[in-house]
CSV table of C-alpha atoms and ligand atoms in Angstrom, one decimal:
chain,number,residue,atom,x,y,z
X,186,UNK,CA,-0.2,13.2,17.1
X,187,UNK,CA,-2.2,13.0,14.4
X,188,UNK,CA,-0.7,11.8,10.7
X,189,UNK,CA,-0.2,15.3,8.8
X,190,UNK,CA,1.5,16.7,11.9
X,191,UNK,CA,4.1,13.4,11.8
X,192,UNK,CA,4.4,13.6,8.3
X,193,UNK,CA,6.0,17.3,8.4
X,194,UNK,CA,8.4,16.1,11.0
X,195,UNK,CA,10.2,13.6,7.9
X,196,UNK,CA,13.4,15.4,7.3
X,197,UNK,CA,14.7,15.7,4.0
X,198,UNK,CA,11.7,16.8,1.8
X,199,UNK,CA,11.7,19.9,0.2
X,200,UNK,CA,9.6,22.5,1.7
X,201,UNK,CA,6.7,23.3,-0.1
X,202,UNK,CA,5.5,27.6,-1.3
X,203,UNK,CA,3.3,28.7,1.5
X,204,UNK,CA,0.2,28.6,-0.8
X,205,UNK,CA,0.2,25.4,-1.5
X,206,UNK,CA,0.6,24.2,2.2
X,207,UNK,CA,-2.2,26.4,3.2
X,208,UNK,CA,-4.0,24.7,1.0
X,209,UNK,CA,-2.7,21.1,1.7
X,210,UNK,CA,-3.7,22.6,5.7
X,211,UNK,CA,-6.9,23.5,4.6
X,212,UNK,CA,-8.1,20.4,2.6
X,213,UNK,CA,-6.8,18.9,6.4
X,214,UNK,CA,-8.7,21.0,8.4
X,215,UNK,CA,-11.6,20.4,7.0
X,216,UNK,CA,-11.4,16.7,6.1
X,217,UNK,CA,-11.2,16.4,9.9
X,218,UNK,CA,-14.4,18.0,10.3
X,219,UNK,CA,-15.9,16.4,8.3
X,220,UNK,CA,-14.4,12.9,10.2
X,221,UNK,CA,-16.4,14.0,13.3
X,222,UNK,CA,-19.8,14.4,11.3
X,223,UNK,CA,-19.8,10.7,9.7
X,224,UNK,CA,-22.5,8.3,10.7
X,225,UNK,CA,-23.8,6.9,7.7
X,226,UNK,CA,-21.3,4.9,6.1
X,227,UNK,CA,-19.6,1.7,7.4
X,228,UNK,CA,-16.2,3.2,7.8
X,229,UNK,CA,-14.6,2.8,11.5
X,230,UNK,CA,-12.2,5.7,12.5
X,231,UNK,CA,-10.4,4.9,15.1
X,232,UNK,CA,-7.6,3.5,14.4
X,233,UNK,CA,-4.0,4.6,14.9
X,234,UNK,CA,-1.0,4.0,12.5
X,235,UNK,CA,1.5,5.8,13.7
X,236,UNK,CA,4.1,3.3,14.4
X,237,UNK,CA,3.9,2.3,10.6
X,238,UNK,CA,3.2,6.0,9.5
X,239,UNK,CA,6.9,6.1,8.7
X,240,UNK,CA,7.4,3.2,6.1
X,241,UNK,CA,5.3,6.1,4.0
X,242,UNK,CA,9.5,6.7,3.3
X,243,UNK,CA,9.6,3.1,0.9
X,244,UNK,CA,9.0,2.4,-1.9
X,245,UNK,CA,7.4,-1.0,-0.8
X,246,UNK,CA,5.2,-3.1,-3.3
X,247,UNK,CA,3.7,-6.9,-2.3
X,248,UNK,CA,4.0,-7.2,-6.1
X,249,UNK,CA,2.5,-11.0,-6.7
X,250,UNK,CA,1.5,-13.7,-4.3
X,251,UNK,CA,2.1,-13.7,-1.2
X,252,UNK,CA,2.9,-16.7,-0.3
X,253,UNK,CA,5.7,-17.2,-3.2
X,254,UNK,CA,9.1,-16.0,-3.3
X,255,UNK,CA,9.5,-13.0,-4.9
X,256,UNK,CA,13.2,-10.9,-5.8
X,257,UNK,CA,11.2,-7.9,-5.4
X,258,UNK,CA,12.0,-7.1,-1.2
X,259,UNK,CA,10.8,-4.4,-0.5
X,260,UNK,CA,8.2,-5.8,0.8
X,261,UNK,CA,5.5,-6.5,3.4
X,262,UNK,CA,4.8,-9.7,2.3
X,263,UNK,CA,5.1,-12.2,5.8
X,264,UNK,CA,3.3,-9.2,7.6
X,265,UNK,CA,0.4,-10.2,5.2
X,266,UNK,CA,0.2,-13.7,5.5
X,267,UNK,CA,-0.3,-13.5,9.2
X,268,UNK,CA,-3.0,-11.0,8.6
X,269,UNK,CA,-4.6,-13.8,5.7
X,270,UNK,CA,-4.2,-16.1,8.0
X,271,UNK,CA,-6.3,-14.3,11.4
X,272,UNK,CA,-9.0,-14.3,8.5
X,273,UNK,CA,-8.1,-17.8,7.8
X,274,UNK,CA,-8.8,-18.9,11.3
X,275,UNK,CA,-10.9,-16.5,11.8
X,276,UNK,CA,-13.3,-17.7,8.9
X,277,UNK,CA,-12.7,-21.4,9.7
X,278,UNK,CA,-10.7,-22.6,6.7
X,279,UNK,CA,-9.5,-25.9,7.9
X,280,UNK,CA,-5.3,-26.5,8.0
X,281,UNK,CA,-3.6,-25.5,4.8
X,282,UNK,CA,-6.7,-25.3,2.4
X,283,UNK,CA,-6.7,-22.1,2.1
X,284,UNK,CA,-5.1,-19.5,0.3
X,285,UNK,CA,-5.1,-15.2,0.1
X,286,UNK,CA,-4.2,-11.7,0.1
X,287,UNK,CA,-4.7,-8.0,1.0
X,288,UNK,CA,-7.0,-7.0,-1.8
X,289,UNK,CA,-7.5,-2.6,-2.5
X,290,UNK,CA,-11.2,-3.8,-0.7
X,291,UNK,CA,-14.3,-5.3,-0.9
X,292,UNK,CA,-14.8,-5.0,-4.2
X,293,UNK,CA,-11.4,-6.3,-6.1
X,294,UNK,CA,-11.8,-9.2,-3.4
X,295,UNK,CA,-15.5,-9.5,-4.8
X,296,UNK,CA,-14.0,-9.7,-9.0
X,297,UNK,CA,-11.6,-11.9,-7.5
X,298,UNK,CA,-14.2,-14.9,-6.0
X,299,UNK,CA,-16.0,-14.1,-9.3
X,300,UNK,CA,-12.4,-14.3,-11.7
X,301,UNK,CA,-12.1,-17.8,-10.3
X,302,UNK,CA,-15.2,-19.0,-10.2
X,303,UNK,CA,-15.7,-18.1,-14.0
X,304,UNK,CA,-12.1,-20.1,-14.2
X,305,UNK,CA,-13.6,-23.5,-12.8
X,306,UNK,CA,-17.5,-23.1,-14.6
X,307,UNK,CA,-17.0,-20.6,-17.3
X,308,UNK,CA,-20.2,-21.7,-18.1
X,309,UNK,CA,-21.3,-21.3,-15.2
X,310,UNK,CA,-24.5,-18.6,-14.4
X,311,UNK,CA,-24.3,-16.7,-11.3
X,312,UNK,CA,-27.3,-15.6,-9.2
X,313,UNK,CA,-27.0,-12.7,-7.1
X,314,UNK,CA,-30.1,-10.6,-5.7
X,315,UNK,CA,-31.0,-7.6,-6.0
X,316,UNK,CA,-29.9,-6.0,-3.3
X,317,UNK,CA,-25.9,-6.8,-4.2
X,318,UNK,CA,-23.5,-4.2,-4.0
X,319,UNK,CA,-23.3,-1.9,-7.3
X,320,UNK,CA,-20.0,-2.9,-8.2
X,321,UNK,CA,-20.8,-6.5,-8.7
X,322,UNK,CA,-22.7,-5.7,-11.5
X,323,UNK,CA,-19.9,-4.5,-13.5
X,324,UNK,CA,-17.7,-7.0,-12.9
X,325,UNK,CA,-19.7,-9.6,-14.2
X,326,UNK,CA,-19.9,-7.7,-17.3
X,327,UNK,CA,-16.1,-6.9,-17.0
X,328,UNK,CA,-15.4,-10.6,-16.2
X,329,UNK,CA,-18.3,-11.7,-19.1
X,330,UNK,CA,-20.5,-14.1,-17.0
X,331,UNK,CA,-23.9,-15.0,-17.2
X,332,UNK,CA,-25.8,-13.9,-14.3
X,333,UNK,CA,-29.2,-13.8,-13.8
X,334,UNK,CA,-30.9,-11.1,-10.6
X,335,UNK,CA,-33.2,-12.9,-7.8
X,336,UNK,CA,-35.6,-11.2,-5.8
X,337,UNK,CA,-34.7,-10.0,-2.5
X,338,UNK,CA,-36.7,-9.7,0.7
X,339,UNK,CA,-37.4,-6.3,2.5
X,340,UNK,CA,-34.1,-7.2,4.9
X,341,UNK,CA,-32.1,-7.5,2.0
X,342,UNK,CA,-32.0,-11.4,2.4
X,343,UNK,CA,-31.7,-13.5,-1.4
X,344,UNK,CA,-35.7,-14.7,-1.8
X,345,UNK,CA,-34.9,-18.3,-1.0
X,346,UNK,CA,-38.4,-19.2,-3.3
X,347,UNK,CA,-37.4,-17.1,-6.2
X,348,UNK,CA,-34.2,-18.6,-5.9
X,349,UNK,CA,-35.1,-22.5,-6.0
X,350,UNK,CA,-37.9,-21.6,-9.3
X,351,UNK,CA,-35.2,-20.1,-11.0
X,352,UNK,CA,-32.2,-22.7,-10.5
X,353,UNK,CA,-35.0,-25.0,-11.0
X,354,UNK,CA,-35.1,-23.6,-14.5
X,355,UNK,CA,-31.3,-23.7,-15.3
X,356,UNK,CA,-30.6,-27.3,-13.6
X,357,UNK,CA,-27.9,-28.4,-16.5
X,358,UNK,CA,-26.1,-25.4,-15.5
X,359,UNK,CA,-23.2,-25.2,-12.7
X,360,UNK,CA,-24.4,-22.2,-10.4
X,361,UNK,CA,-22.2,-19.7,-8.8
X,362,UNK,CA,-23.8,-17.9,-5.5
X,363,UNK,CA,-22.9,-14.6,-5.6
X,364,UNK,CA,-23.8,-13.9,-1.7
X,365,UNK,CA,-24.2,-10.8,0.6
X,366,UNK,CA,-22.9,-11.1,4.0
X,367,UNK,CA,-24.6,-7.8,5.1
X,368,UNK,CA,-25.9,-5.9,2.2
X,369,UNK,CA,-25.0,-2.6,1.7
X,370,UNK,CA,-28.6,-0.7,2.9
X,371,UNK,CA,-29.7,-3.2,5.3
X,372,UNK,CA,-27.7,-5.3,5.9
X,373,UNK,CA,-29.4,-8.3,5.6
X,374,UNK,CA,-27.3,-11.9,5.0
X,375,UNK,CA,-28.2,-14.6,2.7
X,376,UNK,CA,-27.8,-18.0,4.8
X,377,UNK,CA,-25.3,-20.1,2.1
X,378,UNK,CA,-26.1,-23.4,4.7
X,379,UNK,CA,-30.6,-22.4,3.2
X,380,UNK,CA,-29.0,-22.2,-0.4
X,381,UNK,CA,-26.8,-25.4,-0.2
X,382,UNK,CA,-30.0,-27.3,1.1
X,383,UNK,CA,-31.6,-25.6,-1.6
X,384,UNK,CA,-29.0,-27.7,-4.2
X,385,UNK,CA,-29.3,-30.9,-2.6
X,386,UNK,CA,-33.3,-30.8,-3.0
X,387,UNK,CA,-32.3,-29.3,-6.5
X,388,UNK,CA,-30.0,-32.7,-6.7
X,389,UNK,CA,-27.1,-29.5,-8.0
X,390,UNK,CA,-23.7,-31.4,-7.1
X,391,UNK,CA,-21.4,-29.2,-8.4
X,392,UNK,CA,-21.8,-24.8,-7.6
X,393,UNK,CA,-19.2,-22.2,-6.3
X,394,UNK,CA,-20.8,-20.1,-3.9
X,395,UNK,CA,-18.9,-16.2,-2.8
X,396,UNK,CA,-19.7,-14.4,-0.3
X,397,UNK,CA,-19.1,-10.6,-0.2
X,398,UNK,CA,-19.3,-10.2,3.7
X,399,UNK,CA,-17.6,-6.7,2.9
X,400,UNK,CA,-18.4,-5.1,6.4
X,401,UNK,CA,-20.0,-8.6,8.5
X,402,UNK,CA,-15.9,-10.7,7.7
X,403,UNK,CA,-15.2,-9.5,11.0
X,404,UNK,CA,-18.5,-9.1,12.5
X,405,UNK,CA,-20.3,-12.6,11.8
X,406,UNK,CA,-18.2,-14.7,13.2
X,407,UNK,CA,-19.0,-13.0,16.9
X,408,UNK,CA,-22.5,-13.0,16.0
X,409,UNK,CA,-25.0,-15.7,18.2
X,410,UNK,CA,-26.4,-17.4,16.5
X,411,UNK,CA,-23.2,-17.4,13.3
X,412,UNK,CA,-24.7,-16.5,10.4
X,413,UNK,CA,-24.2,-19.5,7.9
X,414,UNK,CA,-21.2,-18.0,5.9
X,415,UNK,CA,-17.6,-18.7,5.8
X,416,UNK,CA,-15.5,-21.7,4.7
X,417,UNK,CA,-17.4,-24.8,7.5
X,418,UNK,CA,-20.1,-23.5,6.0
X,419,UNK,CA,-19.2,-24.3,2.3
X,420,UNK,CA,-17.6,-20.9,0.8
X,421,UNK,CA,-15.7,-21.2,-2.0
X,422,UNK,CA,-14.1,-17.6,-1.4
X,423,UNK,CA,-15.0,-14.8,0.6
X,424,UNK,CA,-13.8,-11.6,0.7
X,425,UNK,CA,-13.5,-8.3,3.1
X,426,UNK,CA,-13.9,-4.8,2.9
X,427,UNK,CA,-10.6,-3.7,5.6
X,428,UNK,CA,-11.6,-0.3,6.0
X,429,UNK,CA,-14.8,-1.2,7.1
X,430,UNK,CA,-15.6,-2.6,10.4
X,431,UNK,CA,-11.5,-3.3,11.0
X,432,UNK,CA,-10.1,0.3,10.1
X,433,UNK,CA,-7.7,2.0,8.2
X,434,UNK,CA,-6.8,5.4,6.7
X,435,UNK,CA,-6.5,3.9,3.0
X,436,UNK,CA,-9.1,1.7,1.2
X,437,UNK,CA,-8.2,-2.0,1.5
X,438,UNK,CA,-9.5,-5.4,2.2
X,439,UNK,CA,-8.9,-9.3,2.8
X,440,UNK,CA,-9.9,-11.9,0.2
X,441,UNK,CA,-10.0,-16.1,0.6
X,442,UNK,CA,-10.3,-18.5,-1.0
X,443,UNK,CA,-9.7,-22.3,-1.4
X,444,UNK,CA,-6.1,-23.4,-2.3
X,445,UNK,CA,-7.1,-25.6,-4.5
X,446,UNK,CA,-9.5,-23.7,-7.1
X,447,UNK,CA,-6.3,-20.8,-6.5
X,448,UNK,CA,-4.3,-23.8,-8.1
X,449,UNK,CA,-5.8,-24.2,-11.5
X,450,UNK,CA,-5.3,-20.3,-11.9
X,451,UNK,CA,-1.7,-19.6,-11.0
X,452,UNK,CA,0.6,-18.8,-13.3
X,453,UNK,CA,4.8,-18.5,-13.0
X,454,UNK,CA,6.1,-15.3,-14.2
X,455,UNK,CA,10.0,-14.8,-14.5
X,456,UNK,CA,10.2,-11.2,-14.3
X,457,UNK,CA,9.4,-11.3,-10.7
X,458,UNK,CA,10.0,-14.5,-9.7
X,459,UNK,CA,6.5,-14.8,-8.0
X,460,UNK,CA,2.9,-16.1,-9.3
X,461,UNK,CA,0.5,-14.1,-10.8
X,462,UNK,CA,-2.4,-15.4,-8.4
X,463,UNK,CA,-3.2,-11.6,-7.6
X,464,UNK,CA,-5.6,-9.5,-9.0
X,465,UNK,CA,-3.5,-6.5,-9.8
X,466,UNK,CA,1.3,-7.0,-10.2
X,467,UNK,CA,2.5,-4.3,-7.1
X,468,UNK,CA,0.5,-4.3,-4.8
X,469,UNK,CA,-0.1,-2.1,-1.7
X,470,UNK,CA,2.6,-2.5,1.1
X,471,UNK,CA,1.4,0.1,3.8
X,472,UNK,CA,-2.8,-1.6,4.5
X,473,UNK,CA,-0.8,-4.9,5.2
X,474,UNK,CA,0.8,-4.1,8.1
X,475,UNK,CA,-2.2,-1.2,8.9
X,476,UNK,CA,-4.4,-4.1,9.1
X,477,UNK,CA,-1.4,-6.4,11.1
X,478,UNK,CA,-1.9,-3.3,13.7
X,479,UNK,CA,-5.5,-3.8,14.2
X,480,UNK,CA,-5.6,-7.7,15.0
X,481,UNK,CA,-2.2,-7.1,17.1
X,482,UNK,CA,-4.2,-3.7,19.1
X,483,UNK,CA,-7.4,-6.2,18.8
X,484,UNK,CA,-7.4,-10.0,18.6
X,485,UNK,CA,-10.4,-11.7,18.6
X,486,UNK,CA,-11.6,-10.5,21.8
X,487,UNK,CA,-11.4,-7.5,20.7
X,488,UNK,CA,-12.8,-8.0,17.8
X,489,UNK,CA,-15.6,-9.4,19.7
X,490,UNK,CA,-16.1,-6.4,22.2
X,491,UNK,CA,-16.2,-4.3,19.5
X,492,UNK,CA,-19.2,-6.1,17.7
X,493,UNK,CA,-21.1,-6.0,21.3
X,494,UNK,CA,-20.5,-2.6,21.4
X,495,UNK,CA,-21.6,-1.5,18.3
X,496,UNK,CA,-24.9,-3.6,18.3
X,497,UNK,CA,-25.9,-2.2,21.7
X,498,UNK,CA,-25.2,1.5,20.3
X,499,UNK,CA,-27.3,0.1,16.9
X,500,UNK,CA,-29.6,-0.8,19.4
X,501,UNK,CA,-30.3,2.3,21.5
X,502,UNK,CA,-29.8,4.5,18.1
X,503,UNK,CA,-33.1,2.1,17.1
X,504,UNK,CA,-35.2,3.2,20.1
X,505,UNK,CA,-34.0,6.7,20.3
X,506,UNK,CA,-35.3,7.4,16.7
X,507,UNK,CA,-38.7,5.4,17.8
X,508,UNK,CA,-39.4,7.4,20.9
X,509,UNK,CA,-38.9,10.5,18.6
X,510,UNK,CA,-41.4,9.5,15.9
X,511,UNK,CA,-39.7,8.0,13.0
X,512,UNK,CA,-39.7,5.4,11.9
X,513,UNK,CA,-36.7,2.9,12.5
X,514,UNK,CA,-35.6,-0.7,12.3
X,515,UNK,CA,-32.9,-3.1,11.6
X,516,UNK,CA,-32.2,-6.9,11.0
X,517,UNK,CA,-31.5,-9.3,14.2
X,518,UNK,CA,-28.0,-8.7,15.2
X,519,UNK,CA,-27.4,-6.2,12.2
X,520,UNK,CA,-25.3,-2.7,13.2
X,521,UNK,CA,-27.1,-0.7,9.9
X,522,UNK,CA,-30.3,1.0,11.6
X,523,UNK,CA,-32.4,1.7,9.1
X,524,UNK,CA,-34.7,5.4,9.1
X,525,UNK,CA,-37.2,7.1,6.7
X,526,UNK,CA,-34.4,9.9,5.5
X,527,UNK,CA,-34.8,13.3,7.2
X,528,UNK,CA,-34.4,16.5,4.6
X,529,UNK,CA,-31.2,17.0,2.4
X,530,UNK,CA,-29.7,19.5,5.0
X,531,UNK,CA,-29.3,16.7,7.6
X,532,UNK,CA,-28.9,13.9,5.0
X,533,UNK,CA,-25.6,16.4,4.0
X,534,UNK,CA,-24.3,16.9,7.3
X,535,UNK,CA,-24.5,13.8,8.5
X,536,UNK,CA,-23.3,12.0,5.1
X,537,UNK,CA,-26.4,9.8,5.0
X,538,UNK,CA,-26.5,7.4,2.1
X,539,UNK,CA,-29.8,7.4,1.0
X,540,UNK,CA,-31.9,5.0,-1.7
X,541,UNK,CA,-35.5,5.3,-2.1
X,542,UNK,CA,-36.7,8.0,0.8
X,543,UNK,CA,-34.7,5.2,3.5
X,544,UNK,CA,-31.4,6.4,5.3
X,545,UNK,CA,-29.3,4.2,7.5
X,546,UNK,CA,-27.3,4.7,10.0
X,547,UNK,CA,-24.1,2.1,10.1
X,548,UNK,CA,-23.0,1.9,14.0
X,549,UNK,CA,-18.8,1.4,14.1
X,550,UNK,CA,-17.3,1.0,16.7
X,551,UNK,CA,-16.2,4.1,17.4
X,552,UNK,CA,-19.6,5.4,17.3
X,553,UNK,CA,-20.8,6.8,20.5
X,554,UNK,CA,-24.3,7.4,22.3
X,555,UNK,CA,-23.3,11.0,22.6
X,556,UNK,CA,-22.8,10.9,18.8
X,557,UNK,CA,-26.0,9.5,18.8
X,558,UNK,CA,-27.8,11.7,21.0
X,559,UNK,CA,-26.6,15.0,19.1
X,560,UNK,CA,-27.8,13.6,15.7
X,561,UNK,CA,-31.2,12.6,17.3
X,562,UNK,CA,-31.3,16.8,18.9
X,563,UNK,CA,-30.4,18.0,15.1
X,564,UNK,CA,-33.5,16.1,13.6
X,565,UNK,CA,-35.6,17.0,16.6
X,566,UNK,CA,-34.7,20.4,15.9
X,567,UNK,CA,-35.2,19.4,11.9
X,568,UNK,CA,-38.8,18.0,12.5
X,569,UNK,CA,-38.4,14.8,12.2
X,570,UNK,CA,-38.6,12.4,8.7
X,571,UNK,CA,-39.5,14.0,5.6
J,65,PLP,C1,-22.1,-5.3,0.0
J,65,PLP,C2,-21.1,-5.0,-0.4
J,65,PLP,N1,-20.4,-5.3,-0.8
J,65,PLP,C3,-18.8,-4.9,-1.7
J,65,PLP,C4,-18.5,-3.5,-1.1
J,65,PLP,C5,-17.5,-2.4,-1.8
J,65,PLP,O1,-16.6,-2.6,-0.9
J,65,PLP,P1,-15.6,-2.0,-1.2
J,65,PLP,O2,-16.3,-0.3,-0.8
J,65,PLP,O3,-13.9,-2.0,0.1
J,65,PLP,O4,-15.1,-2.2,-2.5
J,65,PLP,C6,-19.7,-2.7,-0.2
J,65,PLP,C7,-19.3,-1.4,0.1
J,65,PLP,O5,-19.8,0.1,0.7
J,65,PLP,C8,-20.7,-3.6,0.3
J,65,PLP,O6,-21.6,-2.5,1.0
């Protein structure tokens, strides 16, 4: 049974007027169809949230800090703590040196990381590559942070020479690195071990590194070689999207940070009997349950298998595109396949995100070889690339 059918069985709700019900039904049918044709965005569709649907009857709110007691008790903060703890272990945070919460998405986690960095180093300069997600410029603007854009390589990874040269000029100012662990278009990953090496060469002793692992937070831990991006590699904070690789019907995410950084900004709020450590006050109580379900369903072994599946199908897609004469490539160990954009009708049909004549497929765990074949058949019919 799909969630829509389940919700319509709830007792006690006033019936909708017939035309309103019809509109909802039409929308539902349209969205089901649109979901079938979904290859261009990194959104896993194979979630199963039936066991938490009944929580929609409750005014859930995880207001405030998930680790501090609150007077608002219609919450799921106990489950949220388990989700954050699972992520902290996966991202190699030591003992109880970490803190985190379930966010509204990767962008909020990135805002949080930058906010912490600004509170610690108000005069710091943020360095980020030109392949960084568009929301980050807005975040830096909101926070009023000084920032410098660094060149990106074709892969999407930051250009270390440009970073080194730029840091050398500003050695007197604390650098705040906004590292991409999977860029939006090509899934390029910045190597924070290399960045730390540059700090060492330039005798920079104070710094902050935020990892934007929106897509790859639950992928990179299972790759060999393991990319340098997490707490053991020297990150100060990490943001992950929940609705991307993990999968959720509601946008969400997880942000983690070193606890001693967060302690510097915590303020006690009497009204909620809690700490004001999160970006928003009221917070979603359903998404922690959805992420908790995914973690229980897959466990580390299941996530590892999902990664292996996506990598295998991504390689298959890349080879098939080349076989039909379309220029296609992917970064090592990436689930994103980049290729010359097809015509607008196919971009629209398969919802392909496209920029500068390039499109990408993001091979999420629910994508099968059969779906790739239907896409390939459409491309062949359409006459291939532009
Ligand atoms: C690299 C990167 N960072 C951040 C985000 C923003 O994440 P969200 O959509 O979860 O806010 C995205 C989204 O596509 C992304 O690709």
